[in-house]
mmCIF file of C-alpha atoms and ligand atoms in Angstrom:
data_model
loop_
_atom_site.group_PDB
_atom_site.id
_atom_site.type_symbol
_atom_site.label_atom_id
_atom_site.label_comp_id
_atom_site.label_asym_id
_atom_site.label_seq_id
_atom_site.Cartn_x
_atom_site.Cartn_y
_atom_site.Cartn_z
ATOM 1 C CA UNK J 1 0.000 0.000 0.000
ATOM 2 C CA UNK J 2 2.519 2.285 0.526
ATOM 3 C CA UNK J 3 4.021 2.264 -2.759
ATOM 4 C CA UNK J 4 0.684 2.762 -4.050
ATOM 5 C CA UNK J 5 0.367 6.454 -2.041
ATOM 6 C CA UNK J 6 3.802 7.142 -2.613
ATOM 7 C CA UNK J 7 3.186 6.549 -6.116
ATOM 8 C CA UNK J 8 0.720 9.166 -6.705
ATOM 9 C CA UNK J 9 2.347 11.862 -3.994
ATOM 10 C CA UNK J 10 3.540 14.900 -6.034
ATOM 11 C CA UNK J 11 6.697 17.010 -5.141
ATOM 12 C CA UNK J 12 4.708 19.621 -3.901
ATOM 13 C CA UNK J 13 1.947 19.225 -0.962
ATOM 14 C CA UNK J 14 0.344 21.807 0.530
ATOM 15 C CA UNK J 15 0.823 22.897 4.438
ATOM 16 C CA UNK J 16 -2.175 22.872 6.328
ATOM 17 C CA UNK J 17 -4.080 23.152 3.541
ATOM 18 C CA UNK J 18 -2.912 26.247 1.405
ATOM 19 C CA UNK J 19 -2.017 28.070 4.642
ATOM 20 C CA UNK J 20 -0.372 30.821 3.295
ATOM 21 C CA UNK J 21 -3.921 31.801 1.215
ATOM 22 C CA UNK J 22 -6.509 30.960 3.407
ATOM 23 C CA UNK J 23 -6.962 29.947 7.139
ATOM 24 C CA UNK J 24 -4.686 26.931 7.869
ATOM 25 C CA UNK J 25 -6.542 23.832 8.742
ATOM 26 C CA UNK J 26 -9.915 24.990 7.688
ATOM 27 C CA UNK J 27 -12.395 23.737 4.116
ATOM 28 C CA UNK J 28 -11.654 27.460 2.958
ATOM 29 C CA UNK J 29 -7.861 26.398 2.924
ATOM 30 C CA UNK J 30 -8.606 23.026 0.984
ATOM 31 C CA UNK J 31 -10.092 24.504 -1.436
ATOM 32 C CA UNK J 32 -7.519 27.115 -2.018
ATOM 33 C CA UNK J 33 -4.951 24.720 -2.403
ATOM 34 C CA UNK J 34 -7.400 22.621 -4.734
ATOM 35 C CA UNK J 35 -8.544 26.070 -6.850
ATOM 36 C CA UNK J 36 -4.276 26.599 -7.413
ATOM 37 C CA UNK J 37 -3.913 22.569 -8.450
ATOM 38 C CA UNK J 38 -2.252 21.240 -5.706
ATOM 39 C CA UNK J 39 -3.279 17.262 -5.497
ATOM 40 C CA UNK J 40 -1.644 16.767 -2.047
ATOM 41 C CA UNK J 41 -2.455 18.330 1.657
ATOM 42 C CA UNK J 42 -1.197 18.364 5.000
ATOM 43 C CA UNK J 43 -3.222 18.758 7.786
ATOM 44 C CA UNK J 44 -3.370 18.171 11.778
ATOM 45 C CA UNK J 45 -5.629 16.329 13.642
ATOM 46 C CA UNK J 46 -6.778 16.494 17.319
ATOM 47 C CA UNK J 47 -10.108 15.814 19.749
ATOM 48 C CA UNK J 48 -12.464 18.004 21.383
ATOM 49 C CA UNK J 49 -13.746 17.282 24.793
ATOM 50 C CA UNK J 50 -16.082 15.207 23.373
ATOM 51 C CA UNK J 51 -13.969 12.797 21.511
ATOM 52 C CA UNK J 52 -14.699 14.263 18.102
ATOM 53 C CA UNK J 53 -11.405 14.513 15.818
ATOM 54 C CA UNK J 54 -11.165 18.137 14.634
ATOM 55 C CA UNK J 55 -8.738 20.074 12.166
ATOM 56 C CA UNK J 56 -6.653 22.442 14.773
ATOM 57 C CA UNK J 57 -2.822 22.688 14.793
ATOM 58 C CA UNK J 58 -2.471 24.554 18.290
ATOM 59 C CA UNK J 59 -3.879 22.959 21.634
ATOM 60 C CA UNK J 60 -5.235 26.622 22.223
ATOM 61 C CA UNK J 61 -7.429 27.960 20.358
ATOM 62 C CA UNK J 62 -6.203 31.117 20.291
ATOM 63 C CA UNK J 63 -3.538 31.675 17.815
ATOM 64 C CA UNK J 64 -6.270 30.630 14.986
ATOM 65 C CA UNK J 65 -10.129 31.713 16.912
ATOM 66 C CA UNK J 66 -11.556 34.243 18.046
ATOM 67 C CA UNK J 67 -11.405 32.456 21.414
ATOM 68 C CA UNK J 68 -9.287 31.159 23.830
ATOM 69 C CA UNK J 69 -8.301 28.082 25.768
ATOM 70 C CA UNK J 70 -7.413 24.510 25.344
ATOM 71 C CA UNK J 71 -9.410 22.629 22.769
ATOM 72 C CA UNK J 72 -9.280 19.508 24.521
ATOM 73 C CA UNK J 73 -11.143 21.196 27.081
ATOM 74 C CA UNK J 74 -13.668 22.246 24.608
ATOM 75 C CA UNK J 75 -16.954 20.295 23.530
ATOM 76 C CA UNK J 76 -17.484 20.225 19.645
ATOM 77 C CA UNK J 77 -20.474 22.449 19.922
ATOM 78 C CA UNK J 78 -18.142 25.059 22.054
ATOM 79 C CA UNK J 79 -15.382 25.086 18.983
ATOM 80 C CA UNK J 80 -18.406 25.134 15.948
ATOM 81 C CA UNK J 81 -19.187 28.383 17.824
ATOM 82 C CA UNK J 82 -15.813 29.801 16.887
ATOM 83 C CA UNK J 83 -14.454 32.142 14.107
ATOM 84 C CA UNK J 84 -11.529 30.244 12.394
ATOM 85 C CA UNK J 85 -11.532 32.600 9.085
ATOM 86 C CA UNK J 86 -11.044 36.555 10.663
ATOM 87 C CA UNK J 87 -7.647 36.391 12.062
ATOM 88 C CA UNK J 88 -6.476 35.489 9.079
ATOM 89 C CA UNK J 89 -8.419 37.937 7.292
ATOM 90 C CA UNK J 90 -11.853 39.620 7.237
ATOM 91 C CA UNK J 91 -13.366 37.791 3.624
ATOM 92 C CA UNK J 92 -12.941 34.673 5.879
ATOM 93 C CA UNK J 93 -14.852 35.694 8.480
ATOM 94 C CA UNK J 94 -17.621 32.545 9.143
ATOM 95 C CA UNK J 95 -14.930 29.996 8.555
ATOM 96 C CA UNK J 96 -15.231 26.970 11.223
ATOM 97 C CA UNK J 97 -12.913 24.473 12.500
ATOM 98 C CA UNK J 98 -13.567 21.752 10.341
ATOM 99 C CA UNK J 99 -14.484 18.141 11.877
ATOM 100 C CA UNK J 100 -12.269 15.453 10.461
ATOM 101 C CA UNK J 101 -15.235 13.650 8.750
ATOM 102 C CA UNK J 102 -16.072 16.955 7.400
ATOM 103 C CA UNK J 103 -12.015 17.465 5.997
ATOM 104 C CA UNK J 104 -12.404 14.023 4.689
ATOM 105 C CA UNK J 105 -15.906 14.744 3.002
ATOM 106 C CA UNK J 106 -14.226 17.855 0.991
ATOM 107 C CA UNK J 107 -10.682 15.885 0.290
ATOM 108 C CA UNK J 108 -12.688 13.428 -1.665
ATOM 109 C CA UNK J 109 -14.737 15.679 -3.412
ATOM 110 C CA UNK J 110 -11.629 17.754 -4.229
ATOM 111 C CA UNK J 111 -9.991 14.681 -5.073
ATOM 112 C CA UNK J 112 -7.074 15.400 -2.816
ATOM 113 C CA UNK J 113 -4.577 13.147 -1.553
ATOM 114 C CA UNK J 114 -3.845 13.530 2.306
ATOM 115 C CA UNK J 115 -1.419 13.399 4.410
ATOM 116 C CA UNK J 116 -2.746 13.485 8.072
ATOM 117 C CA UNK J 117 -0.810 14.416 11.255
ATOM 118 C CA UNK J 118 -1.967 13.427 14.321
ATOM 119 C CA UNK J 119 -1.412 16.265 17.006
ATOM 120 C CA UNK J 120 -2.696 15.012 20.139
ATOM 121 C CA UNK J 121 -2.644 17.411 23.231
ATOM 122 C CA UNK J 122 0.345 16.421 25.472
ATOM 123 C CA UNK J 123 -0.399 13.250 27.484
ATOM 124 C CA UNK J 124 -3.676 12.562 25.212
ATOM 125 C CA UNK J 125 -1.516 10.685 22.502
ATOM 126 C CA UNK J 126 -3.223 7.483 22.278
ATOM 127 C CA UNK J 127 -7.441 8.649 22.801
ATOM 128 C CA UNK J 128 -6.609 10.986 20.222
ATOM 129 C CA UNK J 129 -5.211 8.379 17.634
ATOM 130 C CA UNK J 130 -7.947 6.278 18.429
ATOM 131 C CA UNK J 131 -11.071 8.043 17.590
ATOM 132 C CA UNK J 132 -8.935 9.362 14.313
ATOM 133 C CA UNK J 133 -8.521 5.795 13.778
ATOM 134 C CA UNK J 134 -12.175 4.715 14.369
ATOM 135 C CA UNK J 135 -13.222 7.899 12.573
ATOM 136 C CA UNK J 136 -10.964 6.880 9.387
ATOM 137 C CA UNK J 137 -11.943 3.528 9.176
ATOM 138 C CA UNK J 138 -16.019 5.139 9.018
ATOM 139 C CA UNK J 139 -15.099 7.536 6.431
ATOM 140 C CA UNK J 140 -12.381 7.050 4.342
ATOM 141 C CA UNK J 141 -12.663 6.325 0.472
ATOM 142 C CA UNK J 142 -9.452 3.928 0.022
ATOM 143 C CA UNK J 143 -9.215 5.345 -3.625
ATOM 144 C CA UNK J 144 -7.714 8.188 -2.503
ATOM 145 C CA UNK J 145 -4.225 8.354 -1.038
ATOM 146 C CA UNK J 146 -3.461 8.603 2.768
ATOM 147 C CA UNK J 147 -0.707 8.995 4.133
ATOM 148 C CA UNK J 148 -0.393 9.350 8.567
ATOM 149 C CA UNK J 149 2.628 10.910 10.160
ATOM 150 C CA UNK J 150 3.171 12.570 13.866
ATOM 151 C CA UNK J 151 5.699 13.854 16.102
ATOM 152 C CA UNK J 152 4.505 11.031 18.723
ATOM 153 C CA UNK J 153 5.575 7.693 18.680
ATOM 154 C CA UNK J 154 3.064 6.764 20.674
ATOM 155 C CA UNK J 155 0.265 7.814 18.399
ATOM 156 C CA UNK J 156 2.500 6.081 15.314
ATOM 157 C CA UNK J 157 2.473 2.944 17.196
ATOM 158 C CA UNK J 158 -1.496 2.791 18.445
ATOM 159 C CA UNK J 159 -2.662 3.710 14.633
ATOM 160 C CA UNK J 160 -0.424 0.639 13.140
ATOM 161 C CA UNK J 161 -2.967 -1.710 15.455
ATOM 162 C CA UNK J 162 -5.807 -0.100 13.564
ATOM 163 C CA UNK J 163 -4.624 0.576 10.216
ATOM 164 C CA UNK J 164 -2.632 -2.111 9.640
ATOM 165 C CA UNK J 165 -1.474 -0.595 5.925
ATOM 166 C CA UNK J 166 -2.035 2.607 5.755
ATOM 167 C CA UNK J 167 1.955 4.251 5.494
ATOM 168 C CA UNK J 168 3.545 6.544 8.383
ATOM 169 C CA UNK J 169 5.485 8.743 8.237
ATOM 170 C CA UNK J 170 7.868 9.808 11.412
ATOM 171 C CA UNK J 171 7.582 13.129 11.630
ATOM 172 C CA UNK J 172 10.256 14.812 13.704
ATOM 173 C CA UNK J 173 12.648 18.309 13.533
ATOM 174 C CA UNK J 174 15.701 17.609 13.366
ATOM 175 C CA UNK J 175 16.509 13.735 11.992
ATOM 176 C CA UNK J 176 18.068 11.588 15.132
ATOM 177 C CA UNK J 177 21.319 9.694 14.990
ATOM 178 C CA UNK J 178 19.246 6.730 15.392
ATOM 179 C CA UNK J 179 16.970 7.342 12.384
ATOM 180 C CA UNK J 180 17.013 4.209 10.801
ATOM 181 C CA UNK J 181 16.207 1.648 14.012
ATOM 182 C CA UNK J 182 13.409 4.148 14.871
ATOM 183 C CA UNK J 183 11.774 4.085 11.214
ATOM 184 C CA UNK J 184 12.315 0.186 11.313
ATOM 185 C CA UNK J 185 10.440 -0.018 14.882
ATOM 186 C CA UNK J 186 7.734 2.530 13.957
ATOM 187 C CA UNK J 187 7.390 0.462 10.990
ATOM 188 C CA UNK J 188 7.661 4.005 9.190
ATOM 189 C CA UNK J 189 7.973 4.397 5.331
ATOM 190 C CA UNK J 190 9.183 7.828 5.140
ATOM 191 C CA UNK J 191 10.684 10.142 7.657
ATOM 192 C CA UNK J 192 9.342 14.255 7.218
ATOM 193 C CA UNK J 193 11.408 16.374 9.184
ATOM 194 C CA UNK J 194 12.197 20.322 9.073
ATOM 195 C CA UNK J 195 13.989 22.367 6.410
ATOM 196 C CA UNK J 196 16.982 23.559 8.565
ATOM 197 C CA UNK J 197 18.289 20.093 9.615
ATOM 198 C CA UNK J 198 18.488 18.427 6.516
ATOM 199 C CA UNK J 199 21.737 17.182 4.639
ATOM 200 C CA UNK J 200 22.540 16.142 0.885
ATOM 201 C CA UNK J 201 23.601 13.183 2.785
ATOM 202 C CA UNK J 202 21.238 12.783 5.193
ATOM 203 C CA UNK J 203 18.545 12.200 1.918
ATOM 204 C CA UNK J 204 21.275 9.817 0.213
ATOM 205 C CA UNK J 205 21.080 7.780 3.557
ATOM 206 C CA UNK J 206 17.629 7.612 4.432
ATOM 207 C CA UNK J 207 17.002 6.866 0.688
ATOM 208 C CA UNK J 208 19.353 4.265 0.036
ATOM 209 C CA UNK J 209 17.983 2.597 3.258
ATOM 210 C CA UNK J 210 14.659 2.438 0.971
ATOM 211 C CA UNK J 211 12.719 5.016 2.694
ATOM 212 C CA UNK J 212 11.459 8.344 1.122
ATOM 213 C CA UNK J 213 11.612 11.638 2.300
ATOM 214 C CA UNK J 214 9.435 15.359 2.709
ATOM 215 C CA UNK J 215 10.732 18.143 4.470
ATOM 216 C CA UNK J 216 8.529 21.001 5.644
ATOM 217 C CA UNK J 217 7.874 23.681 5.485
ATOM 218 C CA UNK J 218 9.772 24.860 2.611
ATOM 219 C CA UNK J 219 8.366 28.551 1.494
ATOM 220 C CA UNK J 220 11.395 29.485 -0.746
ATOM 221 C CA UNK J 221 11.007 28.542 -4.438
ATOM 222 C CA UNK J 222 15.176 28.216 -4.510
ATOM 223 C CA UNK J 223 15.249 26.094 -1.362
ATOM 224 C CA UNK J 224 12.520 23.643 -3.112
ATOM 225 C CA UNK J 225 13.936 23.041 -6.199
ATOM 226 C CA UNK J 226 17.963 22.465 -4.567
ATOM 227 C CA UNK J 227 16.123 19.950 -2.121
ATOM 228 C CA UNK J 228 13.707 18.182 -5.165
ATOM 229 C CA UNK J 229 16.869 18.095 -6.910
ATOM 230 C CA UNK J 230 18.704 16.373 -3.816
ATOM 231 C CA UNK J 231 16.229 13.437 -4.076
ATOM 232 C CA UNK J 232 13.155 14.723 -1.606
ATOM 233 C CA UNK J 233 10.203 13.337 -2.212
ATOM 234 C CA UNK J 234 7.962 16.107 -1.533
ATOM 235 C CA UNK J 235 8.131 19.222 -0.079
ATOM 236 C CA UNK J 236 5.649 20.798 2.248
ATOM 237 C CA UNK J 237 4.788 24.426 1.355
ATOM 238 C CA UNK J 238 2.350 26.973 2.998
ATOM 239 C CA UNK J 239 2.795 28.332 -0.732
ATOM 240 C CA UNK J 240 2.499 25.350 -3.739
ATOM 241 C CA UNK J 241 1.893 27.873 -6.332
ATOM 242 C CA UNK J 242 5.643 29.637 -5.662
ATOM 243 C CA UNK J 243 7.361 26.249 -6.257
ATOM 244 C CA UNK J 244 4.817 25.298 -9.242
ATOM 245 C CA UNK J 245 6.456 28.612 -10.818
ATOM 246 C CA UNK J 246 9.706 27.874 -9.886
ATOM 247 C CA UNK J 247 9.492 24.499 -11.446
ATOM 248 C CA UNK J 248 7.462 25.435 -14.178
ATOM 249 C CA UNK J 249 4.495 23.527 -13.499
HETATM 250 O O1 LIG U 1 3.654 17.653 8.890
HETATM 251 C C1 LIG U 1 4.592 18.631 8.628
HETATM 252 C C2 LIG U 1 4.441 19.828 9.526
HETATM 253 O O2 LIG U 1 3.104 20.221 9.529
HETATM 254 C C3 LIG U 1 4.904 19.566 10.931
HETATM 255 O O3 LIG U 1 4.921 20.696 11.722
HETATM 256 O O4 LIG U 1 4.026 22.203 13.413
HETATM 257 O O5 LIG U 1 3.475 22.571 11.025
HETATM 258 O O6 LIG U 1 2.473 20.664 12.247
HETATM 259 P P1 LIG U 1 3.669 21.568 12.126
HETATM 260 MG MG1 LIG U 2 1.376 19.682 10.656
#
């Protein structure tokens, strides 16, 4: 299976949706990154009070709402009361933090592949991966392309027993001495780490140990094409129409 998402991954996949257009994590920043032809998005996962799995990046609300406080501590009917869309600007005013059944609904209909990070609340690592996992196996169409990574090993580890072949990716900053072991015990099939820690020979390693490789999140057309040309997979970008220019797509 993995070959099989891997296969049909472009270079370019978009960072919380087309974050650098529209609200990160929301529907309005799918279909940006749809409307500009990217075929590929990133987004992070977490749970409400409630045990819904929601589209959110922060465990506060507050950086992306026009409330405040932790989201975990927050029932789904308290976060479908907030403004996602205004702080980023005011034609997005009315945009709501998107349920992951909803994110899935619009992927499909977009025709998007995904790749999904899990981003539990500290200490909530494995509730949070399973209601993603329970809520996957309700609603996603297995034509499409997934692709599951996280910073947490814990959550890569409790979403193997679930989704037994679905591909993960180990998702960390900088890439550990021990890389190789830990993608071999996570059962990982690529490793996505940040753009300032990454090495020509870092790539050359990880690929010639058969794994691939994305690196986020790369904003500068330059720094996208020298890493593409290194042998990255994909690159995640905030902005996929930049690097479409760059590389004349
Ligand atoms: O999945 C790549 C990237 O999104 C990881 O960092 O903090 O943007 O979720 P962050
Ligand atoms: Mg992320």
């Amino acid at each position: 299976q993995a070959d099989a998402v891997f296969s049909q991954m472009p270079k370019i996949i978009g960072h919380r949706g087309a974050s650098g257009h529209a609200p990160e994590n929301t529907l309005a920043a799918l279909r940006k990154a749809a409307e500009i032809t990217t075929s590929f998005v990133e987004i992070d996962v977490t749970i409400t009070r409630d045990s819904v799995a929601v589209i959110q990046h922060d465990s506060d609300v507050r950086r992306c709402t026009n409330g405040t406080g932790p989201i975990l501590l927050k029932s789904l009917e308290d976060v479908r009361a907030l403004d996602a869309g205004s702080w980023f600007a005011p034609e997005f005013e009315g945009e709501r933090i998107p349920t992951l059944k909803e994110a899935v609904g619009l992927v499909q209909e977009l025709g998007l592949g995904l790749n999904l990070e899990i981003k539990p609340t500290a200490g909530w690592q494995i509730p949070t991966t399973k209601q993603v996992a329970k809520e996957l196996l309700d609603c996603w169409p297995d034509a499409l392309p997934l692709l599951i990574s996280s910073f947490a090993v814990e959550c890569l580890i409790e979403v193997r027993r679930y989704l037994p072949d679905v591909p993960l990716g180990y998702l960390t900053s900088a890439i550990p001495p021990d890389w190789e072991r830990r993608m071999a015990e996570y059962d990982c099939a690529s490793l996505h780490c940040e753009r300032h820690y990454v090495t020509k020979d870092h790539v050359d390693a990880i690929k010639s140990a058969g794994y691939r490789v994305l690196v986020y999140t790369v904003n500068d057309p330059e720094e996208a094409k020298k890493l593409l040309d290194w042998g990255v997979d994909a690159v995640i970008t905030d902005f996929p129409d930049r690097i479409f220019s760059k590389l004349g797509q």
